[in-house]
PDB file of C-alpha atoms in Angstrom:
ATOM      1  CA  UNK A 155      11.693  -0.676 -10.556  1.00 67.00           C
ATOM      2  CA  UNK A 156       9.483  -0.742 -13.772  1.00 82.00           C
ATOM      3  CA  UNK A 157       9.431  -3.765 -16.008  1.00 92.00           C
ATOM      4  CA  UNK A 158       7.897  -3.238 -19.331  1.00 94.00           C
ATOM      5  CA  UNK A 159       6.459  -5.747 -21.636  1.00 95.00           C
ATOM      6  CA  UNK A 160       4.400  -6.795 -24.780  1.00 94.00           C
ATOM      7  CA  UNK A 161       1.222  -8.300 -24.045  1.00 93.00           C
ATOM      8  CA  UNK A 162       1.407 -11.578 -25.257  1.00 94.00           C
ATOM      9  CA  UNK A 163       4.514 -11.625 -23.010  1.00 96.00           C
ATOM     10  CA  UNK A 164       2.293 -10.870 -19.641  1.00 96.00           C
ATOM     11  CA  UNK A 165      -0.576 -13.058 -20.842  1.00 95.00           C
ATOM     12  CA  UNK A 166       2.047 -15.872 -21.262  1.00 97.00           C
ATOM     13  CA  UNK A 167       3.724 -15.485 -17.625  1.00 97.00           C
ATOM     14  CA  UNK A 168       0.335 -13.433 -16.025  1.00 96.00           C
ATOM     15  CA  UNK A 169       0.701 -15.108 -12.536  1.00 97.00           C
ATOM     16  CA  UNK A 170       4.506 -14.115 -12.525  1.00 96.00           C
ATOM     17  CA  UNK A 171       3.676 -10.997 -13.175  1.00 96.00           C
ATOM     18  CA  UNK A 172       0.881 -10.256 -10.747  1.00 96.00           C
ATOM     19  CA  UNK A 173       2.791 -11.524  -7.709  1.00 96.00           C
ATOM     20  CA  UNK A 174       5.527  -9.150  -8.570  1.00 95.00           C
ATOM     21  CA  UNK A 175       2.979  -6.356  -8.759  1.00 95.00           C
ATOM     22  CA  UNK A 176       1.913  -7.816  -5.370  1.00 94.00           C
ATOM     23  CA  UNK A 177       4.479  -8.696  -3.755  1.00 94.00           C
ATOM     24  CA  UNK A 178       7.417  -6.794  -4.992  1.00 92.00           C
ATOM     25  CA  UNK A 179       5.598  -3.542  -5.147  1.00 90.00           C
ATOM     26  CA  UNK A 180       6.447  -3.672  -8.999  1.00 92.00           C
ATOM     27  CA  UNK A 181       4.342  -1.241 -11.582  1.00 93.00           C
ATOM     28  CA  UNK A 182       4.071  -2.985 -15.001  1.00 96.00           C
ATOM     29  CA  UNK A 183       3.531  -1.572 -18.000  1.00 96.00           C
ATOM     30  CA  UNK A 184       2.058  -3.721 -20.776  1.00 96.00           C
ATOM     31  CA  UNK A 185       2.789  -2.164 -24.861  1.00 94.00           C
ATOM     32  CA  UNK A 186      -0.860  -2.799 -27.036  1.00 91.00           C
ATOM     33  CA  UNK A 187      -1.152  -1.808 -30.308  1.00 88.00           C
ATOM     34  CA  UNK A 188      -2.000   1.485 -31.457  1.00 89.00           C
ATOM     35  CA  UNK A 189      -0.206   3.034 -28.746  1.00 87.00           C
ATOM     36  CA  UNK A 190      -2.396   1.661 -25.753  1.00 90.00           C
ATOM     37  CA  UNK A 191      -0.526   0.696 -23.192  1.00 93.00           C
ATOM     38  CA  UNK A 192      -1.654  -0.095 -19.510  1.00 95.00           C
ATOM     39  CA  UNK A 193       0.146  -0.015 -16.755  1.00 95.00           C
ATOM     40  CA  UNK A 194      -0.778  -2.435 -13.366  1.00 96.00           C
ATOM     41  CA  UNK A 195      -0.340  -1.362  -9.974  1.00 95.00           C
ATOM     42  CA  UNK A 196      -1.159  -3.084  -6.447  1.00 94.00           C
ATOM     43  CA  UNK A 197      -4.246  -2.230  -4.846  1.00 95.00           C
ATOM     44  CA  UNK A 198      -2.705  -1.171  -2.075  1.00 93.00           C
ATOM     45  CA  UNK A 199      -0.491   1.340  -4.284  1.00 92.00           C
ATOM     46  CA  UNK A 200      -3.902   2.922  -6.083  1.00 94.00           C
ATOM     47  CA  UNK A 201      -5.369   3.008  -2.486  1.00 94.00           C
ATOM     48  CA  UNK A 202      -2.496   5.634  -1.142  1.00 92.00           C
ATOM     49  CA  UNK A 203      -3.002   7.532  -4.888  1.00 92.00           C
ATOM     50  CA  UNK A 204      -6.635   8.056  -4.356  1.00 94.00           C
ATOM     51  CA  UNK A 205      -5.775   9.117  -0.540  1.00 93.00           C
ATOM     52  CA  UNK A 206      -3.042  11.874  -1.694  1.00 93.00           C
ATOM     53  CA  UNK A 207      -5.248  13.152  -4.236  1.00 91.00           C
ATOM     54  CA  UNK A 208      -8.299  13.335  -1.940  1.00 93.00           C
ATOM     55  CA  UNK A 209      -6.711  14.478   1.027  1.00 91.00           C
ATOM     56  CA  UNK A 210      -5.461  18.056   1.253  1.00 92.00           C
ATOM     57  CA  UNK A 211      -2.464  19.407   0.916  1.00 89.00           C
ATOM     58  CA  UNK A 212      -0.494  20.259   4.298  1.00 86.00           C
ATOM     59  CA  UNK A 213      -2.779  18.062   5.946  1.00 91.00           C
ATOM     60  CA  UNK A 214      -2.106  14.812   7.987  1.00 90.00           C
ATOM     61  CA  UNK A 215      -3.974  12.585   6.229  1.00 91.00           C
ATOM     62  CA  UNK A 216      -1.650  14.091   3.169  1.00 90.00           C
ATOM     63  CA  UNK A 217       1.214  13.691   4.635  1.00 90.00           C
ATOM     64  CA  UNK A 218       1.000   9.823   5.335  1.00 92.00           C
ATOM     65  CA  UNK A 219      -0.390   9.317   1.887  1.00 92.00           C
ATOM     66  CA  UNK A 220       2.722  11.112   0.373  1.00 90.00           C
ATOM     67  CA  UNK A 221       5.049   8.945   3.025  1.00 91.00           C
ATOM     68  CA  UNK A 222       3.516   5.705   1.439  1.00 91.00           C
ATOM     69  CA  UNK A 223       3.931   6.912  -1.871  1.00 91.00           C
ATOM     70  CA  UNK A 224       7.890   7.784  -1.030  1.00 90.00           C
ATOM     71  CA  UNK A 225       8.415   4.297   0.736  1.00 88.00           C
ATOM     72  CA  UNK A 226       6.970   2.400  -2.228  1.00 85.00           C
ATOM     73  CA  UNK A 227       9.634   4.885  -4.610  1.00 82.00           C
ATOM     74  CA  UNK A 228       6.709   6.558  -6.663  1.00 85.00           C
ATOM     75  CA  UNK A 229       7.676   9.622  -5.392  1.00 87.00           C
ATOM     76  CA  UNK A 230      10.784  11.463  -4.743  1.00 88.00           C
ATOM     77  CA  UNK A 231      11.964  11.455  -0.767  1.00 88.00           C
ATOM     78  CA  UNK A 232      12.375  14.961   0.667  1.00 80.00           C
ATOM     79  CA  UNK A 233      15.814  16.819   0.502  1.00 80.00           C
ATOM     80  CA  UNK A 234      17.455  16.371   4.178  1.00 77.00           C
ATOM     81  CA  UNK A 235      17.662  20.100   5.232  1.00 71.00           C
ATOM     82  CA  UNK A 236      20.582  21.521   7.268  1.00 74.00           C
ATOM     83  CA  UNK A 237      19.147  22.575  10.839  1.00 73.00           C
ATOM     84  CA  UNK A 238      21.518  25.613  11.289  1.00 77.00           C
ATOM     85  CA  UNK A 239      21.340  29.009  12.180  1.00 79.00           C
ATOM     86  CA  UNK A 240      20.803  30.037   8.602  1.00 79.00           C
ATOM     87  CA  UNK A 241      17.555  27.626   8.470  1.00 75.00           C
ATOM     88  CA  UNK A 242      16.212  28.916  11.778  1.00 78.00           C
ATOM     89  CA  UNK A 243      16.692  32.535  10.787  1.00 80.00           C
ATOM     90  CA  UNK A 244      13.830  32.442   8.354  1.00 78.00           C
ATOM     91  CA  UNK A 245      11.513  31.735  10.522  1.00 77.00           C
ATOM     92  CA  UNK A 246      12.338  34.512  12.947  1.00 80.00           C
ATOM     93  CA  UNK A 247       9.498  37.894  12.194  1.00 67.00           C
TER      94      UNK A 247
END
């Protein structure tokens, strides 16, 4: 879940807001003038970002960064694939 705000309303209730980012795993987004917004995430949450974007693609390293990122619903989990003989089949040469 997302909560959005204005910014007088996060600077009013900041340690509310921080310990959901914590602790809830929440990503807030804060409306500024002009069309600024900024959104907050957990450390932890940037951490797992930077590791998916460094890492590459196909590799482990990857692939536990884009778990983390699924558990924490910031990305979508895979489709569950039917195992049958149609599946198998493409792999056959």
């Amino acid at each position: 879940m997302t909560i959005a705000l204005t910014q007088s309303d996060f600077r009013s209730h900041l340690k509310k807001y921080l310990d959901q980012v914590n602790d809830d795993d929440e990503t807030v987004y804060i409306a500024r003038s002009n069309n600024r917004s900024v959104a907050i995430i957990s450390q932890e949450k940037m951490d797992w970002y930077e590791r998916a974007l460094r890492a590459k693609e196909g590799s482990l390293e990857y692939a536990v960064a884009r778990d983390q990122l699924i558990k924490r619903h910031v990305l979508p989990d895979d489709e569950i694939v039917e195992s049958d003989d149609h599946y198998w089949d493409q792999f056959k040469s």
